[in-house]
mmCIF file of C-alpha atoms in Angstrom:
data_model
loop_
_atom_site.group_PDB
_atom_site.id
_atom_site.type_symbol
_atom_site.label_atom_id
_atom_site.label_comp_id
_atom_site.label_asym_id
_atom_site.label_seq_id
_atom_site.Cartn_x
_atom_site.Cartn_y
_atom_site.Cartn_z
ATOM 1 C CA MET F 1 -101.102 -26.877 -40.084
ATOM 2 C CA LYS F 2 -98.895 -29.872 -40.792
ATOM 3 C CA TYR F 3 -95.442 -29.166 -42.218
ATOM 4 C CA SER F 4 -93.071 -31.682 -43.720
ATOM 5 C CA GLY F 5 -89.336 -31.262 -43.481
ATOM 6 C CA SER F 6 -86.074 -32.971 -44.208
ATOM 7 C CA CYS F 7 -82.322 -32.764 -44.189
ATOM 8 C CA HIS F 8 -80.518 -31.784 -47.415
ATOM 9 C CA CYS F 9 -79.989 -35.315 -48.753
ATOM 10 C CA GLY F 10 -83.565 -36.349 -47.867
ATOM 11 C CA ARG F 11 -82.645 -39.368 -45.771
ATOM 12 C CA VAL F 12 -84.130 -37.734 -42.648
ATOM 13 C CA LYS F 13 -87.803 -36.777 -43.015
ATOM 14 C CA PHE F 14 -90.200 -35.474 -40.399
ATOM 15 C CA GLU F 15 -93.563 -33.781 -39.880
ATOM 16 C CA VAL F 16 -94.445 -31.081 -37.393
ATOM 17 C CA GLU F 17 -97.784 -29.510 -36.495
ATOM 18 C CA ALA F 18 -97.676 -25.755 -35.953
ATOM 19 C CA PRO F 19 -99.663 -22.616 -36.829
ATOM 20 C CA SER F 20 -99.677 -21.150 -40.346
ATOM 21 C CA HIS F 21 -98.163 -17.992 -38.839
ATOM 22 C CA LEU F 22 -95.022 -18.921 -36.930
ATOM 23 C CA GLU F 23 -93.256 -17.079 -34.149
ATOM 24 C CA VAL F 24 -89.710 -18.404 -34.080
ATOM 25 C CA GLU F 25 -86.522 -17.555 -32.250
ATOM 26 C CA GLU F 26 -83.200 -16.643 -33.810
ATOM 27 C CA CYS F 27 -80.526 -17.330 -31.222
ATOM 28 C CA ASN F 28 -77.137 -15.635 -31.188
ATOM 29 C CA CYS F 29 -75.220 -18.393 -29.381
ATOM 30 C CA SER F 30 -72.268 -19.954 -31.186
ATOM 31 C CA ILE F 31 -73.875 -23.225 -32.321
ATOM 32 C CA CYS F 32 -77.087 -21.580 -33.551
ATOM 33 C CA SER F 33 -75.235 -18.787 -35.346
ATOM 34 C CA LYS F 34 -72.828 -21.172 -37.054
ATOM 35 C CA SER F 35 -75.581 -23.594 -38.110
ATOM 36 C CA GLY F 36 -78.174 -20.973 -39.131
ATOM 37 C CA PHE F 37 -80.826 -22.560 -36.917
ATOM 38 C CA LEU F 38 -84.223 -20.824 -36.769
ATOM 39 C CA HIS F 39 -86.077 -22.256 -33.747
ATOM 40 C CA LEU F 40 -89.601 -23.674 -33.696
ATOM 41 C CA ILE F 41 -90.060 -25.477 -30.364
ATOM 42 C CA VAL F 42 -92.982 -27.919 -30.163
ATOM 43 C CA PRO F 43 -94.210 -30.654 -27.782
ATOM 44 C CA GLN F 44 -93.246 -34.245 -28.627
ATOM 45 C CA SER F 45 -96.847 -34.926 -29.667
ATOM 46 C CA LYS F 46 -96.583 -32.345 -32.490
ATOM 47 C CA PHE F 47 -93.463 -33.931 -34.037
ATOM 48 C CA SER F 48 -93.076 -37.183 -35.991
ATOM 49 C CA LEU F 49 -89.857 -38.603 -37.384
ATOM 50 C CA LEU F 50 -90.950 -40.344 -40.587
ATOM 51 C CA GLN F 51 -87.625 -41.815 -41.661
ATOM 52 C CA GLY F 52 -83.918 -41.623 -41.031
ATOM 53 C CA GLN F 53 -83.517 -42.550 -37.364
ATOM 54 C CA ASP F 54 -80.558 -44.737 -38.372
ATOM 55 C CA THR F 55 -79.002 -41.822 -40.300
ATOM 56 C CA LEU F 56 -79.058 -39.418 -37.347
ATOM 57 C CA THR F 57 -76.093 -38.901 -35.089
ATOM 58 C CA CYS F 58 -75.867 -36.716 -32.004
ATOM 59 C CA TYR F 59 -73.532 -33.936 -30.902
ATOM 60 C CA GLN F 60 -73.515 -32.873 -27.257
ATOM 61 C CA PHE F 61 -71.458 -30.233 -25.482
ATOM 62 C CA ASN F 62 -71.399 -28.122 -22.310
ATOM 63 C CA THR F 63 -73.928 -29.766 -19.940
ATOM 64 C CA GLY F 64 -74.625 -32.642 -22.361
ATOM 65 C CA VAL F 65 -78.389 -32.257 -21.956
ATOM 66 C CA ALA F 66 -79.281 -30.940 -25.423
ATOM 67 C CA GLN F 67 -79.217 -33.630 -28.100
ATOM 68 C CA HIS F 68 -78.106 -31.900 -31.305
ATOM 69 C CA THR F 69 -79.121 -34.502 -33.877
ATOM 70 C CA PHE F 70 -77.884 -34.202 -37.430
ATOM 71 C CA CYS F 71 -77.752 -36.297 -40.582
ATOM 72 C CA ARG F 72 -74.443 -38.136 -40.771
ATOM 73 C CA ILE F 73 -74.624 -38.078 -44.588
ATOM 74 C CA CYS F 74 -75.249 -34.379 -45.389
ATOM 75 C CA GLY F 75 -74.492 -32.806 -41.984
ATOM 76 C CA ILE F 76 -77.762 -30.878 -41.681
ATOM 77 C CA LYS F 77 -79.427 -30.480 -38.261
ATOM 78 C CA PRO F 78 -83.160 -30.347 -39.084
ATOM 79 C CA PHE F 79 -84.260 -30.700 -35.440
ATOM 80 C CA TYR F 80 -82.934 -31.485 -31.988
ATOM 81 C CA ILE F 81 -83.999 -31.977 -28.388
ATOM 82 C CA PRO F 82 -83.157 -28.712 -26.615
ATOM 83 C CA ARG F 83 -81.874 -28.240 -23.104
ATOM 84 C CA SER F 84 -84.588 -25.621 -22.500
ATOM 85 C CA ASN F 85 -87.345 -28.061 -23.505
ATOM 86 C CA PRO F 86 -86.161 -31.660 -23.052
ATOM 87 C CA ASP F 87 -89.794 -32.782 -23.331
ATOM 88 C CA GLY F 88 -90.116 -31.358 -26.854
ATOM 89 C CA TYR F 89 -88.422 -30.891 -30.206
ATOM 90 C CA ASP F 90 -86.818 -27.826 -31.702
ATOM 91 C CA VAL F 91 -87.277 -27.775 -35.478
ATOM 92 C CA ASN F 92 -85.171 -25.671 -37.839
ATOM 93 C CA VAL F 93 -87.757 -23.713 -39.840
ATOM 94 C CA ARG F 94 -85.200 -23.505 -42.658
ATOM 95 C CA CYS F 95 -85.546 -27.291 -43.060
ATOM 96 C CA LEU F 96 -89.311 -27.204 -43.677
ATOM 97 C CA ASP F 97 -90.254 -28.255 -47.213
ATOM 98 C CA ASN F 98 -93.410 -26.139 -47.239
ATOM 99 C CA GLN F 99 -92.910 -22.702 -45.715
ATOM 100 C CA PRO F 100 -95.494 -21.070 -43.418
ATOM 101 C CA ASP F 101 -97.780 -18.245 -44.529
ATOM 102 C CA SER F 102 -95.714 -15.843 -42.429
ATOM 103 C CA ILE F 103 -92.896 -15.876 -39.909
ATOM 104 C CA THR F 104 -92.166 -13.490 -37.060
ATOM 105 C CA VAL F 105 -88.545 -13.792 -35.973
ATOM 106 C CA ILE F 106 -87.873 -13.002 -32.325
ATOM 107 C CA PRO F 107 -84.239 -12.412 -31.345
ATOM 108 C CA PHE F 108 -83.098 -14.630 -28.473
ATOM 109 C CA ASP F 109 -79.995 -13.819 -26.428
ATOM 110 C CA GLY F 110 -78.404 -17.250 -26.267
ATOM 111 C CA ILE F 111 -74.991 -15.781 -25.498
ATOM 112 C CA HIS F 112 -76.483 -15.189 -22.037
ATOM 113 C CA TRP F 113 -78.413 -18.464 -22.139
ATOM 114 C CA GLU F 114 -78.596 -19.105 -18.389
ATOM 115 C CA GLN F 115 -80.356 -15.774 -17.785
ATOM 116 C CA ASN F 116 -82.815 -16.174 -20.678
ATOM 117 C CA ALA F 117 -83.661 -19.878 -21.062
ATOM 118 C CA HIS F 118 -86.731 -19.601 -18.821
ATOM 119 C CA ASN F 119 -88.396 -17.569 -21.607
ATOM 120 C CA LEU F 120 -88.500 -20.714 -23.774
ATOM 121 C CA ALA F 121 -89.722 -23.223 -21.179
ATOM 122 C CA LEU F 122 -93.440 -23.045 -21.990
ATOM 123 C CA LYS F 123 -93.025 -23.691 -25.733
ATOM 124 C CA SER F 124 -93.023 -27.493 -25.436
ATOM 125 C CA GLN F 125 -96.105 -27.558 -23.207
ATOM 126 C CA GLU F 126 -99.259 -28.979 -24.781
ATOM 127 C CA ASP F 127 -101.499 -26.109 -23.600
ATOM 128 C CA TYR F 128 -99.226 -23.495 -25.153
ATOM 129 C CA ALA F 129 -98.993 -25.413 -28.435
ATOM 130 C CA GLU F 130 -102.778 -25.847 -28.666
ATOM 131 C CA GLU F 131 -103.298 -22.126 -27.990
ATOM 132 C CA GLN F 132 -100.939 -21.259 -30.843
ATOM 133 C CA LEU F 133 -102.890 -23.454 -33.272
ATOM 134 C CA LEU F 134 -106.126 -21.491 -32.705
#
C-alpha cells in the first residue's frame, strides 16, 4: 500500500510503501519520547521525497550518524535516516495523511539503545520489506 505523508505546514511531502497492517516501534529514548515519533523503518526504495528538500534541516547528536531531518518552518520531523538503518528511512506514522487499516505498536527500549539496536537492523532490508507487503 502506498501512503502519503507530510509535515504540519505541508511544505515537506513524501510517499512510503508499506503493508496495510503496520507493525511499528514506539521508542522510549529521549528524542523519540519528546517528539512523539512512531517508527516505520523502510528501505530507501520504498520511500520517495516528493517536495521540500530545501525546507528540511538536520539535527545530529551523540555519534552523529542518525540524520534527524525536520521542517525548518513548522518543526515537524516526518522522517529521518536512523543510526540503526542508515540504508533506509524511518517514517513517523503520525505524519501519514492516510492511516493504515491497523497498527500494532511494539515497545522498543531505546534508553538501552546499544543493547537493543540489533533488533531493528533487518527492517531496511529489501527482502524483509517485500515479505511484509505479502
